[in-house]
Short mmCIF file of C-alpha atoms and ligand atoms in Angstrom, two decimals:
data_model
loop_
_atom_site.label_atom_id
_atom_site.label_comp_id
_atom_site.label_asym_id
_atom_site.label_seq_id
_atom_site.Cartn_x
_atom_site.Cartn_y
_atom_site.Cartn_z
CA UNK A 217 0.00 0.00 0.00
CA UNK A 218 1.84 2.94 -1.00
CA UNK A 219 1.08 6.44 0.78
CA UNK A 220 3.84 8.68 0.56
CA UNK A 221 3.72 11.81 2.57
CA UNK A 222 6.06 14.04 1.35
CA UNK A 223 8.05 14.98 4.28
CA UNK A 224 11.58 15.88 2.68
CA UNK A 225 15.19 15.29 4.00
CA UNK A 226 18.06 14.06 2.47
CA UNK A 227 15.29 12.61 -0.44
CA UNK A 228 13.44 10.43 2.40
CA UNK A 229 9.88 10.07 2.87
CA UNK A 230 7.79 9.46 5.71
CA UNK A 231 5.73 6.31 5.19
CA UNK A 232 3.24 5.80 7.87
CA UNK A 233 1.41 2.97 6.22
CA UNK A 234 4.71 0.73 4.95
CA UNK A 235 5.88 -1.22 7.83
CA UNK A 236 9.29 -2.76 7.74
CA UNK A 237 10.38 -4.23 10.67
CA UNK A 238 7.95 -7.16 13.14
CA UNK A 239 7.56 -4.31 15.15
CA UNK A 240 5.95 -2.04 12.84
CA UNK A 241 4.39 -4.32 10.96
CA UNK A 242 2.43 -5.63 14.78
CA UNK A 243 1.22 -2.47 14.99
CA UNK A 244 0.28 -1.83 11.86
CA UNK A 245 -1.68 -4.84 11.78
CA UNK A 246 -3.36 -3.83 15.02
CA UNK A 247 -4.20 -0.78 13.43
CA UNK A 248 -5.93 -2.28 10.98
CA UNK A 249 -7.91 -5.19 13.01
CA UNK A 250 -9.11 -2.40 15.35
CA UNK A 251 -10.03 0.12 12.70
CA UNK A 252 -11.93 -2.74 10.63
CA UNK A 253 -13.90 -3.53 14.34
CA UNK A 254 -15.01 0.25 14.60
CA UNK A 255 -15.82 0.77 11.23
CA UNK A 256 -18.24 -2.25 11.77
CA UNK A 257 -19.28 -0.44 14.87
CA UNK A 258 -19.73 2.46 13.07
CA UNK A 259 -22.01 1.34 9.95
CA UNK A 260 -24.06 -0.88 12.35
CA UNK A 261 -24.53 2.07 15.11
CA UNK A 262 -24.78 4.68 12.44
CA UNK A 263 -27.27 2.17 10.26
CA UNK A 264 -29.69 1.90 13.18
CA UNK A 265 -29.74 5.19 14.03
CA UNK A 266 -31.11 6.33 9.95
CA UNK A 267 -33.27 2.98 10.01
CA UNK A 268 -35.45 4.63 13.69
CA UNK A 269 -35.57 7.86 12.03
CA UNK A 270 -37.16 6.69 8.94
CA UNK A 271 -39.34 4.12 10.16
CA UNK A 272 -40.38 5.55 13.59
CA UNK A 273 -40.18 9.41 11.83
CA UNK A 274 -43.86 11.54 13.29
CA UNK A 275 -46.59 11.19 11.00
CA UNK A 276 -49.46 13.70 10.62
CA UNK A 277 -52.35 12.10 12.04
CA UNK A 278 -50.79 8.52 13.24
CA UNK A 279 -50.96 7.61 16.68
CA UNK A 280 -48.58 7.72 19.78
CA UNK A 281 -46.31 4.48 19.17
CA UNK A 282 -46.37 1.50 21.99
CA UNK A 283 -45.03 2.45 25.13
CA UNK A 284 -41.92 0.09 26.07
CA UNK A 285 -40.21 0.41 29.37
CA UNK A 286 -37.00 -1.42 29.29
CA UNK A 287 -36.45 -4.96 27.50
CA UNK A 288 -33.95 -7.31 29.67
CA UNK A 289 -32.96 -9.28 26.62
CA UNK A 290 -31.78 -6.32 24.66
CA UNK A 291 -30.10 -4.94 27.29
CA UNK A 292 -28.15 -8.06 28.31
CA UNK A 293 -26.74 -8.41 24.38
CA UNK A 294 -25.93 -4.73 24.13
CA UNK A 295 -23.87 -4.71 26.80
CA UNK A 296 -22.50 -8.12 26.00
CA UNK A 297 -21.25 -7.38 22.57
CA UNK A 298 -19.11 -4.10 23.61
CA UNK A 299 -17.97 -6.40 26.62
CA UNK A 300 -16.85 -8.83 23.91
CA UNK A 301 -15.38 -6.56 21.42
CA UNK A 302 -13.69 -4.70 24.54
CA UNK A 303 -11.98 -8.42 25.75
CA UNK A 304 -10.80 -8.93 21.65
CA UNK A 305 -8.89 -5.82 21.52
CA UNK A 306 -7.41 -5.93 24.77
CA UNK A 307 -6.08 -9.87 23.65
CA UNK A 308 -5.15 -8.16 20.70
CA UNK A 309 -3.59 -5.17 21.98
CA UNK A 310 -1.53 -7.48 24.38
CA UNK A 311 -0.20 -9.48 21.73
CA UNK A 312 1.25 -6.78 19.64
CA UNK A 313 2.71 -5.60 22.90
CA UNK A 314 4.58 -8.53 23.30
CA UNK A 315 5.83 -8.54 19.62
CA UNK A 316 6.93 -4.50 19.50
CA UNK A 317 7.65 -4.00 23.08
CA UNK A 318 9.45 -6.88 24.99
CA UNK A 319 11.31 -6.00 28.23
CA UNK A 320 14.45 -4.29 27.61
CA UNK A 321 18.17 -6.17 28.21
CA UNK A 322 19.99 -4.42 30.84
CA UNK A 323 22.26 -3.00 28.49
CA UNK A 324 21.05 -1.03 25.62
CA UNK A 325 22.68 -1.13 21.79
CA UNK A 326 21.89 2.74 21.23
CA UNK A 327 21.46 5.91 23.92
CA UNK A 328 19.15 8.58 22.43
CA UNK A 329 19.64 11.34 23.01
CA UNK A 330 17.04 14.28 21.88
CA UNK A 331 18.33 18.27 21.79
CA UNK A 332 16.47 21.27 20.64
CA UNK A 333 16.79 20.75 17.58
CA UNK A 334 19.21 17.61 16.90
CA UNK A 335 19.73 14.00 17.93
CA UNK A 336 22.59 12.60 19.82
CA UNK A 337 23.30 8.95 19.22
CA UNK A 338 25.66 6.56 21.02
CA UNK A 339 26.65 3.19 20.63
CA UNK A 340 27.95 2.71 24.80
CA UNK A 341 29.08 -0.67 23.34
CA UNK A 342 31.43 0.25 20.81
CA UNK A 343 31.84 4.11 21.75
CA UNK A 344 30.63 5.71 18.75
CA UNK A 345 28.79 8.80 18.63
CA UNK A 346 27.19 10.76 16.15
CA UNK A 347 24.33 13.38 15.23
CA UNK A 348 21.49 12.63 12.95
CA UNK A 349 22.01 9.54 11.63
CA UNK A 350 22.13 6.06 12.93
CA UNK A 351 23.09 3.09 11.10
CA UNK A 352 22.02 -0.20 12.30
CA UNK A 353 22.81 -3.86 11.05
CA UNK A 354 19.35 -5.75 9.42
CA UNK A 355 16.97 -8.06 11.10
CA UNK A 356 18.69 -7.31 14.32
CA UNK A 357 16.65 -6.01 16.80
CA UNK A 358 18.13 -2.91 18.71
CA UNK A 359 17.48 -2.22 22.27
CA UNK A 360 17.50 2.23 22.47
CA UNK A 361 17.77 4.06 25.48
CA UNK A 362 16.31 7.12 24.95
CA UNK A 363 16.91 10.35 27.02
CA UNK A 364 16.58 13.93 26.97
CA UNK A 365 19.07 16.91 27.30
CA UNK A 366 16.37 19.89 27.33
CA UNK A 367 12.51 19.82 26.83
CA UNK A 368 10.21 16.39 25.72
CA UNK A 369 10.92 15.00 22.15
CA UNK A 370 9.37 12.32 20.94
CA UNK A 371 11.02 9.32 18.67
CA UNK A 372 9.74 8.03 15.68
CA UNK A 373 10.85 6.10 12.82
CA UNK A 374 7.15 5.06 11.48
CA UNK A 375 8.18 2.57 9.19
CA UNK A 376 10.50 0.98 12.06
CA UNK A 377 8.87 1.47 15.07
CA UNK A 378 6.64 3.06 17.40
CA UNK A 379 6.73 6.39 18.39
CA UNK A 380 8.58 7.26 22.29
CA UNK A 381 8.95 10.08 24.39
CA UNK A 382 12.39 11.55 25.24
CA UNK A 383 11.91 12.72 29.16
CA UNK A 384 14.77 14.44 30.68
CA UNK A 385 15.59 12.72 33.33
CA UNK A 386 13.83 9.64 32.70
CA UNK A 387 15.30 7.43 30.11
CA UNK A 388 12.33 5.58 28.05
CA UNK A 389 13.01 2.06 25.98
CA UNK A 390 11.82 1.13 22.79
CA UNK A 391 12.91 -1.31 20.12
CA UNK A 392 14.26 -0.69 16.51
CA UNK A 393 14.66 -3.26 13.74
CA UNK A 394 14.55 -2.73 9.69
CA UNK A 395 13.90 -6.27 7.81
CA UNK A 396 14.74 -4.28 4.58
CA UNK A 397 18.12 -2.47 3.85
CA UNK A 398 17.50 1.27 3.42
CA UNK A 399 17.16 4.41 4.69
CA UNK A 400 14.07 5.25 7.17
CA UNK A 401 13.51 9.22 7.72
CA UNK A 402 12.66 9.47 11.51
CA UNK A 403 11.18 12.76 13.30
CA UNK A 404 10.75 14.38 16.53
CA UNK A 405 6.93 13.76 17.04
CA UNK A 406 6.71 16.40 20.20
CA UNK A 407 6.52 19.88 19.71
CA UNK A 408 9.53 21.03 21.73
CA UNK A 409 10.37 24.88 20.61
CA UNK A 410 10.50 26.87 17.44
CA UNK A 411 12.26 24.17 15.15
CA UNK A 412 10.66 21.57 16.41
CA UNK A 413 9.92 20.66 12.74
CA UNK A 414 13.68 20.44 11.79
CA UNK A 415 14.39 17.83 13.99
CA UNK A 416 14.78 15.00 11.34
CA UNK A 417 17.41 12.27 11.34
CA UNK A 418 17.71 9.26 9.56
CA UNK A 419 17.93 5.11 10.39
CA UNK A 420 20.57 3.78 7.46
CA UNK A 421 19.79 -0.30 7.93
CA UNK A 422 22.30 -2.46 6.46
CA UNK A 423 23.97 -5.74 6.23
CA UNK A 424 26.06 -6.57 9.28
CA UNK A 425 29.50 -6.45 7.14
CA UNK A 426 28.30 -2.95 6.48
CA UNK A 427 27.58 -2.03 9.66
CA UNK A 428 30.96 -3.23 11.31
CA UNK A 429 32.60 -1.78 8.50
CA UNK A 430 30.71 2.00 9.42
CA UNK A 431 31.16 1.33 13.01
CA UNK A 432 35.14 1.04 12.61
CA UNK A 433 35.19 4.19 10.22
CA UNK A 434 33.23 6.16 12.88
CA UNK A 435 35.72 5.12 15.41
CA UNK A 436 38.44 6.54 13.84
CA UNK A 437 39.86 9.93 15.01
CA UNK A 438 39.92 12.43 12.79
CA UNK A 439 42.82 12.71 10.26
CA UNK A 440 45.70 15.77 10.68
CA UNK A 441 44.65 18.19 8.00
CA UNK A 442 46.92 20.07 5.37
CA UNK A 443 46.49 23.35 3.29
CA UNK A 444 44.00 25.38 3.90
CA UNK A 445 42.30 22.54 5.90
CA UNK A 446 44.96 22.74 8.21
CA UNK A 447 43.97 26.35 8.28
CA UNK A 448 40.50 25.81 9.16
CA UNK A 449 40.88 23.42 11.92
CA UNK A 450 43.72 26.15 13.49
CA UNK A 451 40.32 28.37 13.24
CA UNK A 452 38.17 26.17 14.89
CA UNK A 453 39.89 25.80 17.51
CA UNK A 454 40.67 29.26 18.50
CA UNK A 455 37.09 29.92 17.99
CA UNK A 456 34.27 29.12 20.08
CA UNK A 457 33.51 26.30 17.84
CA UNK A 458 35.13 23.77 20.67
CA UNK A 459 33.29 25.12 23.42
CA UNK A 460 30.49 23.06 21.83
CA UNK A 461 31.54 20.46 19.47
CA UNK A 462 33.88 17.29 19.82
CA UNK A 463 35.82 16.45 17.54
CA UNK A 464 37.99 13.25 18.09
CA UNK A 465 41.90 13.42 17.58
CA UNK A 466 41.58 17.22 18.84
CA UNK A 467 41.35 19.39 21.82
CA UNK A 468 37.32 19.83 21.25
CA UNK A 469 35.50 17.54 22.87
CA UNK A 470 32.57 19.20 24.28
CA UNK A 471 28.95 17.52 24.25
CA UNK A 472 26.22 20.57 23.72
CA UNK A 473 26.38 20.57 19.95
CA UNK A 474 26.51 17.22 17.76
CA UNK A 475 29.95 15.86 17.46
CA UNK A 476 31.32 16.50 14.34
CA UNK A 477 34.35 14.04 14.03
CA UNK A 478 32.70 12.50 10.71
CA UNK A 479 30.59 15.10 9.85
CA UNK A 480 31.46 14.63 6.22
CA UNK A 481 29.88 11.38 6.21
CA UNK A 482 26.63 12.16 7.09
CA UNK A 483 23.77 13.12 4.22
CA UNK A 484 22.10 15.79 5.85
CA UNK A 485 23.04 19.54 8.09
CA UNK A 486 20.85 20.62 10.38
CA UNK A 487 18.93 17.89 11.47
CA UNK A 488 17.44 17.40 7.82
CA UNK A 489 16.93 21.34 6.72
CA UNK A 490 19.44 20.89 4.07
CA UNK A 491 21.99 18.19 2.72
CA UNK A 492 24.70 17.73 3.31
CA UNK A 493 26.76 19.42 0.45
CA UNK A 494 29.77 21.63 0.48
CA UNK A 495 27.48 24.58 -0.62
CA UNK A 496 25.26 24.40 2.39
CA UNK A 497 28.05 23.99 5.19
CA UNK A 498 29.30 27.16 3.74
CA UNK A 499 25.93 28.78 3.77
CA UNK A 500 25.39 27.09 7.33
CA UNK A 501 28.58 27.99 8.64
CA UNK A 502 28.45 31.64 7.53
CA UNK A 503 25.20 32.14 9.12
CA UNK A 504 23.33 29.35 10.28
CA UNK A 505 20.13 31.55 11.60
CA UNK A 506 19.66 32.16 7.90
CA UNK A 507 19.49 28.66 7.55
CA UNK A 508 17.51 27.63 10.38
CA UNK A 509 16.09 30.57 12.21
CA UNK A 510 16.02 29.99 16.05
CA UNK A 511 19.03 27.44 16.02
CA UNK A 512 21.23 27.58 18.46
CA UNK A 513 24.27 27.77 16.97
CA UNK A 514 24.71 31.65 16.45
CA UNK A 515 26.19 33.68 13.78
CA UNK A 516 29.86 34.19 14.17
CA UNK A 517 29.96 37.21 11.61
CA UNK A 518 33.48 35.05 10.00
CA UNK A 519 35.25 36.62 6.71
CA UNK A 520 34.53 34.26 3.25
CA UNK A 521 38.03 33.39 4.16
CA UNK A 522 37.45 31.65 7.10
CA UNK A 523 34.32 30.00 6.28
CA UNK A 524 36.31 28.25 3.40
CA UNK A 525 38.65 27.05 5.18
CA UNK A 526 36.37 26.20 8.17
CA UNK A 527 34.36 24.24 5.36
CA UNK A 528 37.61 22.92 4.10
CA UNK A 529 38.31 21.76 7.41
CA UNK A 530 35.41 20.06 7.52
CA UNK A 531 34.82 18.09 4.16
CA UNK A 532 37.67 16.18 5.04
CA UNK A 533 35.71 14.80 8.36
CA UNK A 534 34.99 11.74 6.43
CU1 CUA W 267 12.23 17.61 19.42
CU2 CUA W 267 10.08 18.13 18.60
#
């Protein structure tokens, strides 16, 4: 069933009605048992109700109808059948739950972490961290953590997964599993501040060579630079860039800002506003309110100069 909403980043769509993992696809199928039952409901209810007023509809001139006062029998199968259909969907609802949600391991395969407006990700069994992009290996299922640095954001990868709340303070579980390799667009699903709607990020599910393969490459520190690369890094870190961002294999390593250590790699800037080209770091870098008004990354008012070489710098975060 194809339904495409077009919900844009990095040329992903957000498919509500496509399920691709057993997760997803239990719910889905929920979904569809339960809206099947209340449609039923519906045209039954909905049938009686036009049948009385036709049939039973004043009538110059006819009499009063009979008088009933209460009917046992009636009574006992209307509140049977609701009592029924009420037992069904909790038996239902309790068997999805034990297909999408099972109880999480003590240790989970991914922390997530929810900013205004990014994602943090971390793999606390292999150490990696990134921003906006998670890859994970297929038909594994993935225990998440997730957590909250700020305000309430809300997880969801629809095609994956169900949707979760990020609480400060409070760290939620949920599971995440792709059957099909791809990429799944994910959003924040909780209104949490002006750019709330730029809080994208995307699920890249591969084949477990693949994955190990990103997973070392993500490890890595990040290479010395030369040129005017060498130039831009210099820059960054005599900027205030470092009081925010980590990058590993130099002296930034601060944790309010996405780490940036393979920015390169990743398809998308901003959590999803624009890819991830040369052209838009530059336009990000020079002013990044321009690009995404509210974020809190502020204008540094730097020359051409040094946003070349800052972007230099940076394309060779690979
Ligand atoms: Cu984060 Cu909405």
């Amino acid at each position: 069933m194809a339904c495409p909403v077009p919900i844009l980043a990095a040329g992903s769509v957000l498919r509500v009605f496509e399920p691709d993992s057993p997760q997803a696809r239990a719910i889905f199928n929920l979904g569809v048992i339960c809206a099947v039952i209340l449609g039923v409901i519906y045209v039954v209810v909905g049938g009686l109700i036009v049948f009385a007023l036709m049939r039973f509809r004043w009538r110059e001139g006819a009499p009063d109808p009979r008088q009933v006062a209460g009917n046992k029998r009636i009574e006992i199968v209307w509140t049977a059948i609701p009592f029924v259909i009420v037992v069904a969907l909790f038996v239902l609802t309790a068997r999805t739950m034990t297909i999408a949600d099972p109880p999480p391991p003590p240790q989970p395969d991914l922390v997530v972490v929810g900013h205004q407006w990014w994602w943090e990700f971390r793999y606390p069994k292999t150490g990696v961290i990134t921003a906006n992009e998670i890859h994970i290996p297929l038909g594994k299922p993935m225990a998440l953590r997730l957590d909250a640095a700020d305000v309430l954001h809300e997880f969801w990868v629809p095609e994956l997964t169900r949707k979760m709340t990020a609480v400060p303070g409070h760290p939620n579980h949920i599971w995440l599993e792709a059957d099909e390799p791809g990429t799944y667009l994910g959003i924040c699903s909780e209104f949490c501040g002006t750019q709330h709607a730029w809080m994208h990020f995307l699920v890249v599910a591969e084949p477990q060579e693949d994955f190990d393969a990103w997973t070392r490459a993500q490890l890595q520190p990040a290479a010395a630079p030369e040129g005017e690369a060498a130039k831009g890094l210099a820059l960054f870190q005599q900027l205030s860039c470092v009081s925010c961002h980590a990058i590993k294999g130099t002296r930034a390593n601060a944790r309010v800002a996405p780490d940036l250590t393979h920015l390169a790699s990743r398809q998308m800037l901003g959590a999803g506003i624009v890819d991830n080209t040369p052209e838009n770091l530059h336009r990000w870098i020079a002013d990044p309110q321009k690009v995404k008004p509210g974020v809190l990354m502020p204008d540094f008012n730097l020359t051409d100069e040094q946003v070349n070489e800052l972007v230099a710098y940076f394309e060779t975060l690979k």
